[in-house]
XYZ file of C-alpha atoms in Angstrom:
709
model
C -11.978 -114.300 19.492
C -13.314 -112.557 22.612
C -14.284 -114.516 25.629
C -17.959 -115.147 26.255
C -19.550 -112.376 28.274
C -17.055 -109.725 27.148
C -16.937 -107.191 24.363
C -14.088 -105.583 22.535
C -12.710 -102.658 24.477
C -13.360 -99.280 22.946
C -11.997 -95.924 24.036
C -8.945 -94.876 25.989
C -8.886 -98.137 27.903
C -8.890 -100.190 24.733
C -5.643 -101.980 23.831
C -3.487 -99.800 21.596
C -1.948 -102.572 19.491
C -1.232 -106.198 19.555
C 1.978 -105.463 21.335
C 0.181 -103.253 23.771
C -2.327 -105.983 24.368
C 0.478 -108.246 25.379
C 2.267 -105.496 27.339
C -0.124 -103.363 29.375
C 2.718 -100.983 30.205
C 3.421 -100.188 26.522
C 3.257 -96.406 25.596
C 3.181 -96.866 21.812
C 1.106 -93.944 20.285
C -1.913 -94.515 18.143
C -0.562 -92.076 15.487
C 3.165 -91.701 15.043
C 4.770 -88.280 15.491
C 5.891 -88.212 11.858
C 2.366 -88.847 10.600
C 0.921 -86.121 12.946
C 3.538 -83.521 11.871
C 2.924 -84.217 8.202
C -0.787 -83.484 8.688
C -0.178 -80.013 10.143
C -0.408 -77.025 7.735
C 2.684 -74.935 7.169
C 2.885 -71.671 9.131
C 4.641 -68.417 8.181
C 7.503 -67.158 10.324
C 6.117 -63.574 10.112
C 3.770 -63.111 13.071
C 2.385 -59.908 11.490
C 1.440 -61.601 8.234
C -2.300 -61.991 7.473
C -3.852 -65.334 8.070
C -3.806 -67.633 5.118
C -6.832 -69.628 4.010
C -6.889 -73.145 5.254
C -6.561 -75.592 2.377
C -9.120 -78.317 2.130
C -7.531 -81.546 3.110
C -8.781 -84.981 3.613
C -8.143 -86.620 6.846
C -5.436 -89.202 6.408
C -6.568 -92.694 7.085
C -5.263 -94.337 10.125
C -2.626 -96.896 9.590
C -3.869 -100.308 8.794
C -4.319 -102.467 11.699
C -5.087 -99.567 14.060
C -8.302 -100.226 15.943
C -11.031 -97.681 15.255
C -13.130 -95.937 17.871
C -16.194 -97.500 16.327
C -17.437 -98.485 12.962
C -19.470 -95.882 11.004
C -23.116 -96.435 10.288
C -24.129 -97.445 6.822
C -24.292 -94.384 4.542
C -22.623 -92.058 7.056
C -19.669 -89.945 5.906
C -16.320 -91.487 6.603
C -13.165 -89.798 7.786
C -12.053 -89.428 4.133
C -15.221 -87.622 2.975
C -17.278 -84.545 3.949
C -21.071 -84.485 4.183
C -22.890 -82.880 1.266
C -23.699 -79.147 1.753
C -27.098 -78.304 3.201
C -29.373 -76.612 0.662
C -29.945 -72.916 1.377
C -33.371 -71.751 2.646
C -35.017 -69.700 -0.120
C -36.610 -67.450 2.495
C -33.192 -66.076 3.409
C -32.886 -64.514 -0.059
C -36.164 -62.587 0.338
C -36.032 -58.802 1.295
C -37.015 -57.772 4.854
C -40.633 -56.815 5.520
C -41.175 -52.985 5.750
C -41.295 -51.683 9.333
C -44.684 -50.074 8.739
C -46.129 -53.492 7.987
C -44.669 -55.063 11.137
C -47.033 -55.889 14.024
C -45.740 -53.746 16.939
C -48.528 -54.486 19.423
C -46.821 -55.733 22.648
C -47.807 -58.982 24.220
C -50.578 -58.697 26.768
C -49.389 -59.154 30.350
C -51.268 -59.943 33.543
C -51.079 -56.277 34.500
C -52.679 -55.353 31.159
C -55.464 -57.818 31.706
C -56.157 -56.331 35.139
C -56.682 -52.878 33.661
C -58.658 -54.037 30.645
C -62.288 -54.914 30.350
C -61.593 -58.454 31.468
C -63.705 -60.429 33.927
C -62.683 -59.757 37.542
C -62.885 -61.842 40.642
C -64.854 -60.149 43.382
C -64.220 -61.127 46.952
C -65.176 -60.221 50.476
C -62.963 -60.521 53.540
C -64.001 -62.014 56.867
C -61.581 -61.752 59.803
C -62.033 -63.826 62.929
C -60.094 -63.833 66.167
C -58.405 -60.424 66.003
C -61.220 -58.235 67.271
C -61.137 -59.905 70.679
C -57.516 -58.836 71.237
C -57.946 -55.342 69.760
C -56.037 -55.903 66.508
C -58.790 -55.950 63.887
C -58.646 -52.228 63.077
C -54.866 -52.221 62.764
C -54.988 -55.381 60.666
C -57.525 -53.850 58.294
C -55.426 -50.720 57.855
C -52.474 -52.863 56.681
C -54.276 -55.729 54.968
C -53.317 -56.628 51.399
C -56.822 -57.996 50.859
C -58.385 -54.730 52.002
C -55.940 -52.712 49.893
C -57.064 -54.704 46.844
C -60.521 -53.233 47.201
C -62.299 -56.571 46.889
C -61.207 -57.052 43.266
C -58.620 -59.342 41.683
C -57.685 -60.705 38.264
C -58.002 -64.314 39.335
C -58.240 -66.565 42.348
C -54.451 -67.001 42.427
C -54.043 -63.322 43.160
C -56.644 -63.497 45.926
C -54.821 -66.465 47.409
C -51.484 -64.594 47.346
C -53.002 -61.644 49.177
C -54.519 -63.984 51.736
C -51.154 -65.648 52.408
C -49.599 -62.239 52.904
C -52.328 -61.353 55.387
C -51.703 -64.600 57.276
C -48.149 -63.443 57.946
C -49.407 -59.971 58.850
C -51.814 -61.377 61.435
C -49.043 -63.463 63.021
C -46.729 -60.455 63.215
C -49.418 -58.335 64.827
C -50.222 -61.007 67.396
C -46.561 -61.350 68.296
C -46.354 -57.594 68.732
C -48.811 -57.967 71.629
C -47.103 -60.955 73.192
C -49.028 -63.798 71.491
C -45.914 -65.629 70.330
C -47.747 -68.918 69.723
C -50.381 -67.234 67.591
C -51.314 -68.772 64.252
C -53.420 -67.635 61.301
C -55.038 -69.586 58.491
C -56.744 -68.415 55.347
C -59.440 -70.224 53.362
C -61.113 -69.357 50.069
C -64.817 -70.126 49.808
C -67.085 -69.757 46.813
C -70.354 -67.961 47.410
C -73.365 -70.043 46.298
C -75.359 -68.718 43.352
C -72.848 -65.884 42.817
C -70.340 -66.880 40.129
C -67.098 -64.927 40.149
C -67.399 -64.085 43.840
C -65.260 -65.465 46.656
C -65.204 -65.180 50.399
C -61.794 -65.011 52.089
C -61.966 -66.202 55.681
C -58.897 -65.412 57.785
C -58.965 -67.078 61.185
C -56.467 -66.016 63.829
C -55.769 -68.089 66.927
C -53.786 -65.948 69.391
C -53.035 -68.643 71.921
C -51.673 -67.716 75.369
C -50.085 -64.339 75.981
C -46.454 -64.170 77.104
C -45.481 -61.756 79.861
C -42.248 -60.220 80.997
C -40.225 -62.254 83.433
C -37.004 -60.931 84.879
C -35.783 -57.595 83.541
C -32.035 -57.226 83.364
C -29.983 -54.233 82.220
C -26.349 -54.884 81.347
C -24.432 -51.617 81.631
C -21.575 -49.869 83.391
C -22.350 -48.138 86.696
C -24.156 -44.804 86.351
C -24.764 -41.742 88.519
C -27.284 -42.127 90.095
C -26.953 -45.932 90.249
C -30.481 -46.814 88.999
C -30.568 -44.188 86.242
C -31.081 -46.610 83.341
C -33.579 -48.878 85.105
C -35.662 -45.889 86.211
C -35.870 -44.662 82.614
C -36.923 -48.115 81.380
C -40.638 -48.213 82.328
C -41.104 -51.994 82.112
C -42.462 -54.234 84.877
C -42.407 -57.963 85.449
C -45.796 -59.471 84.635
C -46.666 -57.014 81.880
C -47.466 -58.393 78.405
C -44.516 -58.423 76.038
C -45.848 -55.671 73.775
C -43.441 -54.597 71.043
C -44.558 -50.965 70.981
C -44.263 -50.622 74.751
C -40.790 -52.188 74.811
C -39.556 -50.045 71.916
C -40.928 -46.935 73.605
C -39.187 -47.828 76.864
C -35.866 -48.313 75.090
C -36.329 -45.041 73.188
C -36.886 -43.321 76.524
C -33.486 -44.561 77.725
C -31.834 -43.233 74.557
C -33.623 -39.892 75.047
C -33.166 -39.282 78.777
C -29.591 -40.414 79.371
C -28.117 -37.718 77.068
C -30.105 -35.225 79.160
C -28.482 -36.584 82.348
C -24.829 -36.388 81.386
C -24.341 -39.309 78.970
C -24.074 -37.896 75.423
C -22.596 -41.048 73.870
C -25.077 -43.641 75.128
C -25.859 -46.544 72.800
C -28.788 -48.875 73.450
C -27.944 -52.379 72.238
C -30.102 -55.178 70.833
C -32.546 -56.622 73.362
C -32.794 -60.324 74.060
C -36.034 -61.999 75.189
C -35.804 -65.648 76.235
C -39.262 -67.250 76.095
C -40.324 -70.085 78.402
C -43.237 -72.099 76.995
C -44.043 -73.615 80.381
C -44.281 -70.408 82.437
C -45.381 -68.272 79.433
C -42.823 -65.641 80.392
C -39.924 -64.002 78.636
C -36.779 -62.948 80.444
C -35.729 -59.553 79.046
C -32.089 -58.428 78.783
C -30.993 -55.033 77.440
C -27.321 -54.146 76.919
C -26.528 -50.430 77.205
C -23.180 -48.806 76.470
C -23.335 -45.579 78.459
C -20.037 -43.983 77.523
C -18.427 -41.535 79.945
C -20.449 -39.276 82.202
C -19.724 -35.836 80.737
C -19.782 -32.121 81.383
C -19.699 -29.220 78.943
C -16.289 -28.123 77.725
C -15.326 -25.447 75.205
C -16.776 -24.460 71.830
C -15.088 -25.435 68.584
C -16.027 -24.543 65.041
C -15.201 -25.643 61.513
C -16.534 -25.236 57.990
C -17.481 -22.084 56.083
C -17.366 -19.812 59.103
C -20.107 -17.215 59.444
C -19.391 -16.505 63.146
C -16.116 -16.640 64.986
C -15.819 -18.168 68.448
C -16.302 -14.787 70.170
C -19.760 -14.334 68.653
C -20.641 -18.008 68.991
C -20.057 -17.741 72.746
C -23.167 -15.507 73.002
C -25.560 -18.318 72.060
C -25.080 -21.180 74.583
C -27.347 -21.305 77.629
C -24.845 -23.544 79.421
C -21.527 -22.857 81.100
C -18.318 -24.812 80.974
C -18.249 -27.458 83.687
C -22.045 -27.939 83.913
C -23.381 -31.482 83.550
C -24.057 -32.283 79.901
C -27.672 -31.944 78.791
C -28.640 -32.745 75.201
C -31.480 -30.218 75.330
C -28.922 -27.422 75.694
C -27.168 -28.662 72.578
C -30.460 -28.615 70.637
C -31.200 -25.155 72.009
C -27.846 -23.872 70.742
C -28.511 -25.271 67.287
C -32.015 -23.754 67.124
C -30.663 -20.352 68.151
C -28.111 -20.448 65.342
C -30.785 -21.519 62.840
C -32.952 -18.562 63.904
C -30.299 -16.110 62.658
C -31.163 -17.095 59.078
C -27.503 -16.943 58.046
C -26.730 -20.641 57.600
C -27.428 -23.144 54.881
C -26.781 -25.993 57.310
C -25.632 -25.923 60.906
C -24.592 -28.834 63.088
C -23.719 -29.035 66.779
C -22.314 -32.233 68.264
C -20.331 -33.264 71.356
C -16.702 -34.323 70.930
C -14.753 -36.332 73.502
C -11.603 -34.685 74.853
C -10.348 -36.933 77.637
C -10.013 -33.882 79.871
C -11.299 -34.416 83.414
C -14.263 -32.357 84.506
C -15.956 -31.762 87.855
C -17.548 -34.612 89.846
C -15.625 -37.284 87.980
C -16.983 -36.307 84.564
C -15.148 -35.982 81.276
C -15.367 -32.644 79.488
C -16.822 -32.741 75.969
C -16.352 -29.883 73.554
C -19.235 -28.683 71.386
C -18.269 -28.739 67.718
C -20.225 -26.252 65.586
C -20.121 -27.063 61.869
C -21.059 -23.980 59.858
C -22.203 -23.719 56.266
C -22.992 -20.265 54.883
C -26.472 -19.661 53.506
C -28.002 -16.850 51.408
C -27.883 -13.513 53.230
C -30.159 -11.467 50.980
C -33.918 -11.779 50.800
C -36.990 -10.057 49.401
C -40.348 -9.912 51.156
C -43.750 -8.553 50.282
C -47.340 -8.403 51.450
C -50.645 -6.967 50.318
C -53.888 -6.090 52.065
C -57.155 -4.259 51.767
C -59.509 -2.717 54.287
C -62.609 -0.570 54.048
C -61.513 2.986 54.827
C -57.879 1.890 54.650
C -57.702 1.105 50.967
C -55.184 -1.121 49.213
C -51.732 -1.372 50.778
C -48.675 -3.027 49.220
C -45.533 -3.534 51.276
C -42.125 -4.723 50.132
C -38.689 -5.058 51.628
C -35.073 -5.989 50.840
C -32.788 -7.299 53.561
C -29.085 -8.059 53.717
C -28.825 -9.946 56.995
C -25.029 -9.783 57.401
C -23.881 -6.654 55.618
C -22.131 -5.528 58.811
C -20.792 -8.741 60.440
C -21.646 -10.228 62.777
C -25.417 -10.099 62.163
C -25.544 -6.454 61.179
C -28.413 -6.160 58.685
C -29.545 -3.414 56.362
C -33.306 -3.392 55.752
C -34.929 -1.247 53.080
C -38.732 -1.144 53.079
C -41.420 0.669 51.119
C -45.196 1.052 51.334
C -47.366 1.895 48.342
C -51.077 2.199 48.912
C -54.100 4.227 48.008
C -53.933 6.061 51.345
C -50.417 5.429 52.617
C -47.004 5.773 51.010
C -43.602 5.653 52.639
C -40.070 4.336 52.844
C -37.714 3.315 55.615
C -34.084 2.347 56.065
C -33.163 0.357 59.167
C -29.956 -0.999 60.631
C -30.489 -4.071 62.811
C -28.007 -5.915 64.993
C -29.296 -9.293 66.173
C -27.887 -10.942 69.297
C -26.339 -7.622 70.232
C -24.089 -8.487 73.172
C -26.677 -11.004 74.383
C -28.593 -13.811 72.806
C -31.969 -12.778 71.294
C -31.458 -9.112 72.099
C -31.661 -6.876 69.037
C -30.797 -3.266 68.351
C -32.554 -1.181 65.698
C -31.972 2.305 64.409
C -33.251 3.977 61.283
C -35.043 6.670 59.357
C -38.618 6.736 58.055
C -40.594 9.064 55.782
C -44.297 8.610 55.062
C -47.463 10.223 53.809
C -50.848 9.134 55.199
C -54.186 10.296 53.877
C -57.100 9.077 56.012
C -60.442 10.473 57.039
C -58.960 11.226 60.461
C -55.926 13.178 59.258
C -53.580 13.841 56.369
C -49.931 13.842 57.420
C -46.375 14.118 56.137
C -44.095 12.543 58.714
C -40.403 11.898 59.157
C -38.750 10.184 62.104
C -35.486 8.869 63.475
C -35.520 6.096 66.046
C -33.462 3.677 68.095
C -34.819 0.567 69.796
C -33.598 -2.346 71.873
C -35.743 -5.468 71.990
C -35.715 -8.924 73.510
C -38.102 -10.745 71.192
C -39.455 -14.161 70.360
C -38.202 -15.779 67.176
C -40.037 -18.129 64.787
C -38.101 -21.054 66.287
C -38.005 -19.948 69.919
C -41.120 -18.413 71.436
C -40.379 -16.751 74.760
C -42.737 -16.258 77.667
C -41.463 -12.774 78.461
C -40.299 -10.229 75.926
C -39.703 -6.507 76.095
C -38.676 -3.504 74.023
C -37.610 0.045 74.780
C -36.123 2.927 72.859
C -36.568 6.481 71.704
C -37.768 8.380 68.672
C -37.897 11.917 67.332
C -40.814 12.736 65.049
C -41.541 15.746 62.862
C -45.007 15.758 61.319
C -47.222 18.163 59.423
C -50.892 17.185 59.771
C -54.386 18.355 59.068
C -56.308 18.918 62.288
C -59.816 20.139 62.990
C -59.771 23.516 64.772
C -62.937 23.665 66.867
C -62.524 27.390 67.458
C -62.506 28.071 63.707
C -64.863 25.150 62.899
C -62.624 23.977 60.067
C -59.566 21.923 59.313
C -56.144 23.525 59.357
C -52.570 22.248 59.012
C -50.156 22.271 61.912
C -46.607 21.078 62.442
C -45.658 19.093 65.525
C -42.349 17.991 66.996
C -42.595 14.882 69.183
C -40.047 13.130 71.384
C -41.044 9.724 72.751
C -39.607 6.884 74.851
C -41.806 3.911 73.923
C -41.636 0.808 76.128
C -43.371 -2.556 75.733
C -43.624 -5.695 77.855
C -45.333 -8.943 76.795
C -46.167 -12.028 78.832
C -46.918 -14.812 76.333
C -48.295 -18.203 77.396
C -49.811 -19.067 74.008
C -48.661 -22.038 71.964
C -47.925 -20.270 68.670
C -46.822 -16.828 67.523
C -48.874 -16.607 64.309
C -51.801 -18.942 64.926
C -52.332 -19.626 68.653
C -54.872 -22.257 69.660
C -54.429 -22.282 73.457
C -53.033 -20.082 76.210
C -53.084 -16.315 76.705
C -51.075 -13.126 76.180
C -50.764 -9.914 78.169
C -49.281 -6.826 76.574
C -48.497 -3.444 78.131
C -47.368 -0.366 76.194
C -46.221 2.830 77.917
C -44.761 5.771 75.997
C -43.763 8.988 77.815
C -43.844 11.729 75.190
C -43.493 15.444 74.744
C -45.219 17.467 72.046
C -43.694 20.708 70.816
C -46.061 23.107 69.106
C -45.333 26.565 70.331
C -44.610 25.161 73.792
C -43.570 21.817 75.289
C -46.449 19.635 76.521
C -45.460 16.356 78.224
C -47.918 13.478 78.346
C -48.025 9.644 78.415
C -49.724 7.168 76.092
C -50.683 3.805 77.625
C -52.321 0.660 76.286
C -53.038 -2.707 77.884
C -54.269 -5.721 75.946
C -55.212 -9.287 76.905
C -55.980 -12.161 74.539
C -56.967 -15.743 75.349
C -57.388 -18.918 73.297
C -59.396 -21.966 74.356
C -59.558 -25.179 72.254
C -63.065 -26.635 72.446
C -62.112 -29.474 70.082
C -59.189 -30.145 67.772
C -61.006 -28.180 65.070
C -62.670 -25.403 67.079
C -60.919 -22.655 69.062
C -62.640 -19.838 70.948
C -60.503 -16.675 70.934
C -61.171 -13.498 72.868
C -59.553 -10.080 73.255
C -59.951 -7.052 75.486
C -57.996 -3.808 75.066
C -58.028 -0.409 76.757
C -55.892 2.688 76.256
C -55.500 6.099 77.831
C -53.542 9.300 77.177
C -52.909 11.419 80.252
C -51.339 14.836 80.780
C -52.539 16.706 77.693
C -55.777 17.916 76.130
C -56.954 16.253 72.980
C -56.689 19.351 70.817
C -53.027 19.889 71.764
C -52.211 16.337 70.705
C -51.115 15.577 67.148
C -53.952 13.704 65.379
C -51.618 10.804 64.489
C -50.945 10.215 68.237
C -54.626 9.992 69.232
C -56.726 6.855 69.629
C -59.223 5.738 66.991
C -61.522 2.712 66.754
C -62.773 0.735 63.777
C -61.087 -1.358 61.120
C -59.698 -4.843 60.571
C -57.667 -4.918 63.791
C -60.308 -3.146 65.879
C -64.116 -3.171 65.658
C -64.879 -4.732 62.294
C -67.900 -3.482 60.398
C -66.851 0.148 60.766
C -64.437 2.031 58.579
C -60.771 2.404 59.488
C -60.443 4.938 62.356
C -64.130 5.871 61.995
C -65.124 5.068 65.585
C -64.855 7.820 68.161
C -65.598 11.543 68.261
C -66.432 13.134 64.908
C -66.333 16.661 63.587
C -69.434 18.744 64.489
C -72.311 18.552 62.058
C -72.087 22.353 61.733
C -68.823 21.907 59.828
C -70.676 20.276 56.915
C -72.395 22.124 54.124
C -75.806 20.869 52.931
C -76.098 19.578 49.387
C -78.406 21.029 46.755
C -81.388 19.321 48.396
C -80.480 20.791 51.766
C -79.443 17.402 53.154
C -76.304 16.575 55.111
C -74.239 13.497 54.232
C -73.049 12.198 57.593
C -70.469 9.991 55.839
C -68.542 13.214 55.188
C -68.043 13.777 58.919
C -64.412 13.069 59.725
C -63.179 11.487 62.953
C -61.112 13.650 65.266
C -59.911 10.904 67.604
C -59.813 10.708 71.375
C -57.644 10.186 74.422
C -59.020 6.785 75.395
C -60.327 3.618 73.817
C -61.768 0.222 74.720
C -62.336 -2.800 72.490
C -63.652 -6.347 72.888
C -63.671 -9.237 70.405
C -64.857 -12.832 70.384
C -64.168 -15.357 67.600
C -65.025 -19.025 66.969
C -62.200 -20.331 64.779
C -63.266 -23.542 63.048
C -60.624 -25.200 60.902
C -60.967 -28.030 58.374
C -57.744 -28.957 56.617
C -56.023 -25.860 55.285
C -59.217 -23.804 55.412
C -61.267 -22.256 58.164
C -64.460 -20.327 58.939
C -64.516 -17.707 61.698
C -67.755 -16.070 62.891
C -66.997 -13.108 65.153
C -68.450 -10.193 67.103
C -66.580 -7.022 68.082
C -67.400 -4.068 70.302
C -65.690 -0.823 71.288
C -65.330 2.907 70.870
C -62.930 5.795 71.313
C -63.632 8.670 73.714
C -62.614 12.255 74.204
C -62.170 11.650 77.955
C -58.889 10.557 79.528
C -60.230 7.142 80.509
C -62.629 4.901 78.568
C -66.094 3.903 79.744
C -68.689 1.354 78.701
C -71.154 3.911 77.341
C -71.945 4.187 73.656
C -70.306 0.898 72.694
C -70.536 0.109 69.002
C -70.982 -3.500 67.897
C -69.988 -5.210 64.688
C -70.419 -8.829 63.594
C -69.483 -10.894 60.619
C -67.828 -13.992 59.275
C -64.374 -14.629 57.937
C -62.520 -17.184 55.849
C -59.021 -18.459 56.529
C -56.462 -20.148 54.312
C -53.674 -21.614 56.421
C -50.128 -21.532 55.047
C -46.752 -22.388 56.556
C -46.122 -18.697 57.294
C -49.501 -17.987 58.878
C -53.178 -17.762 57.918
C -54.481 -15.511 55.160
C -57.590 -13.688 56.347
C -60.708 -12.406 54.587
C -63.367 -10.886 56.891
C -66.772 -9.456 55.986
C -68.597 -7.545 58.739
C -71.526 -5.218 59.299
C -72.232 -2.711 62.090
C -75.015 -3.809 64.425
C -75.834 -0.334 65.798
C -74.528 1.996 63.122
C -74.487 5.760 63.262
C -75.579 7.933 60.371
C -72.935 7.633 57.671
C -71.502 4.272 58.763
C -71.151 1.656 55.977
C -73.507 -1.284 55.715
C -70.733 -3.794 54.943
C -66.965 -3.676 55.423
C -64.332 -5.984 53.889
C -60.848 -6.748 55.251
C -58.082 -8.793 53.578
C -54.732 -9.359 55.297
C -52.232 -11.929 56.600
C -52.505 -13.294 60.129
C -55.329 -13.629 62.593
C -57.112 -10.503 63.820
C -55.461 -11.054 67.219
């Protein structure tokens, strides 16, 4: 019998037998090995044989006298019996419901409720404490409450947005140096307005922290204070995040321009002092070696070899490294249009350079791009008709940079074709050489011509990526042309053939800010072309033209643009000059409102024949051109988004005299529309002559690409 206060031991600590109870160290098993082995099923010796079904066996009773782990409850199955089988659910025997009869409507989520016709919480936002430190506008632009538009599904969502704005307000205050700033948000119900809440966010900036000592940890530089001078921070200034980030960015920008291509600006450390309200600022900078330019290297899918690549750099070996020269080299290579991708980066060499520097080589990584392209344009002008232009270019048919350009013009009054060979960067960066053949037919009121020419031209031009202040061009051309010309002695038009040799030269001084759509600055252009006309005898002469344009931005949206142009032909009489080489006024690029080439001297009225009513149609008078011209234009270019409106007024005329004068100026005015694209504005101008002559049109229309000037 157990002692009072104890219970029979059950489990692994229970005594195993009477003997075990007397001998705690006894290891006698509960079930003998023979009994356990007899209870195991027999197994086949063939490991590949299929599994055999397990026979149903009853669990052998424990030997008598063996203590049990616990007595079974009344009615519970014993070790010698199995529980009765559970009855099967009749529903399992039923066939599945057809899919068409299944409810496939998804459960409604919170997002669905927000978009449905469910009641919404309306709220208004009140911000206090940020306006005084100039942060309210920035806060509102980033606010989650403001982004919600004053609507929410429930108050929980409003509360979540308010908590997010609390953190936003604290971040913004810290960005200005208010490191002890706090923000709290409270939801208030609006009396007599169910479903409406007021969110009150109160910001408490606290004291502002200012910069204490400013310390730069870096290796010595040349000059010694280079880094500190490029870090525009002063003790006593507020610790403004934007100002500090801008100062550090300035270090990363300027040092590579002063000989340190491998500079790395580390992570700043600001140690705040709550008593003095200052923060000691420390900036680690790893300058890398002071460097000078070394040699060029190249790798990748090579378009240019090193000999041609050497044309592009604007630096010389041994000069102090300047990151701007690296960027300039990359932009010049991009402007060739021959690369898919192009990379230029400095590479350390360990070679000593001048003034204690280390030479760094410039590695050019080339990747070939498409070399063939198609281009096209279309335009219309009163008196000029419809003109379609197209071209095919192979930019590297004759490496390096030897291009073949085939072009064609198809219009109601002009047709032609041209084949041109162009060599870009010909012996010098940005200098191009052109030579080619042209053939064209032009049928205008001024003349009808069949012209062929051969030309050669050298040019130092601006590129879409690199606009130059000074550009020039010079060359030569031989022209053969058969044209209709009015013979004043015979009082009728006749056809004559001219041979012309010319040496055209152009110089441009460009201080504008854009090639295709300038908004500020000015341009000066001078054209001089010594020529000789052969028609029975040789007659030398010179064609000259000077043009000035200016652009003044009144506001960001409004630009005033003006142009003045004057030309003169000296050394030859007008009637000995081929009509296509004379000056004419009128048209989309001249005095708008008048027909193309319609301004200037006209045929005599006596050359016209009266109609059946005895009247003369002055519109049938054809222009004969002159030896001088002057033109003036003024535009107000107003832009809104990708569109613009341009009212304008033009004036000018062409004259028989050698030099132009201000007499008999013709004025035209109108309005234009602009659609701005990434390749330049598309232009539609409608104009009318203000002091028309008999026969001039009432309205003229011009459609083209690019500004008028």
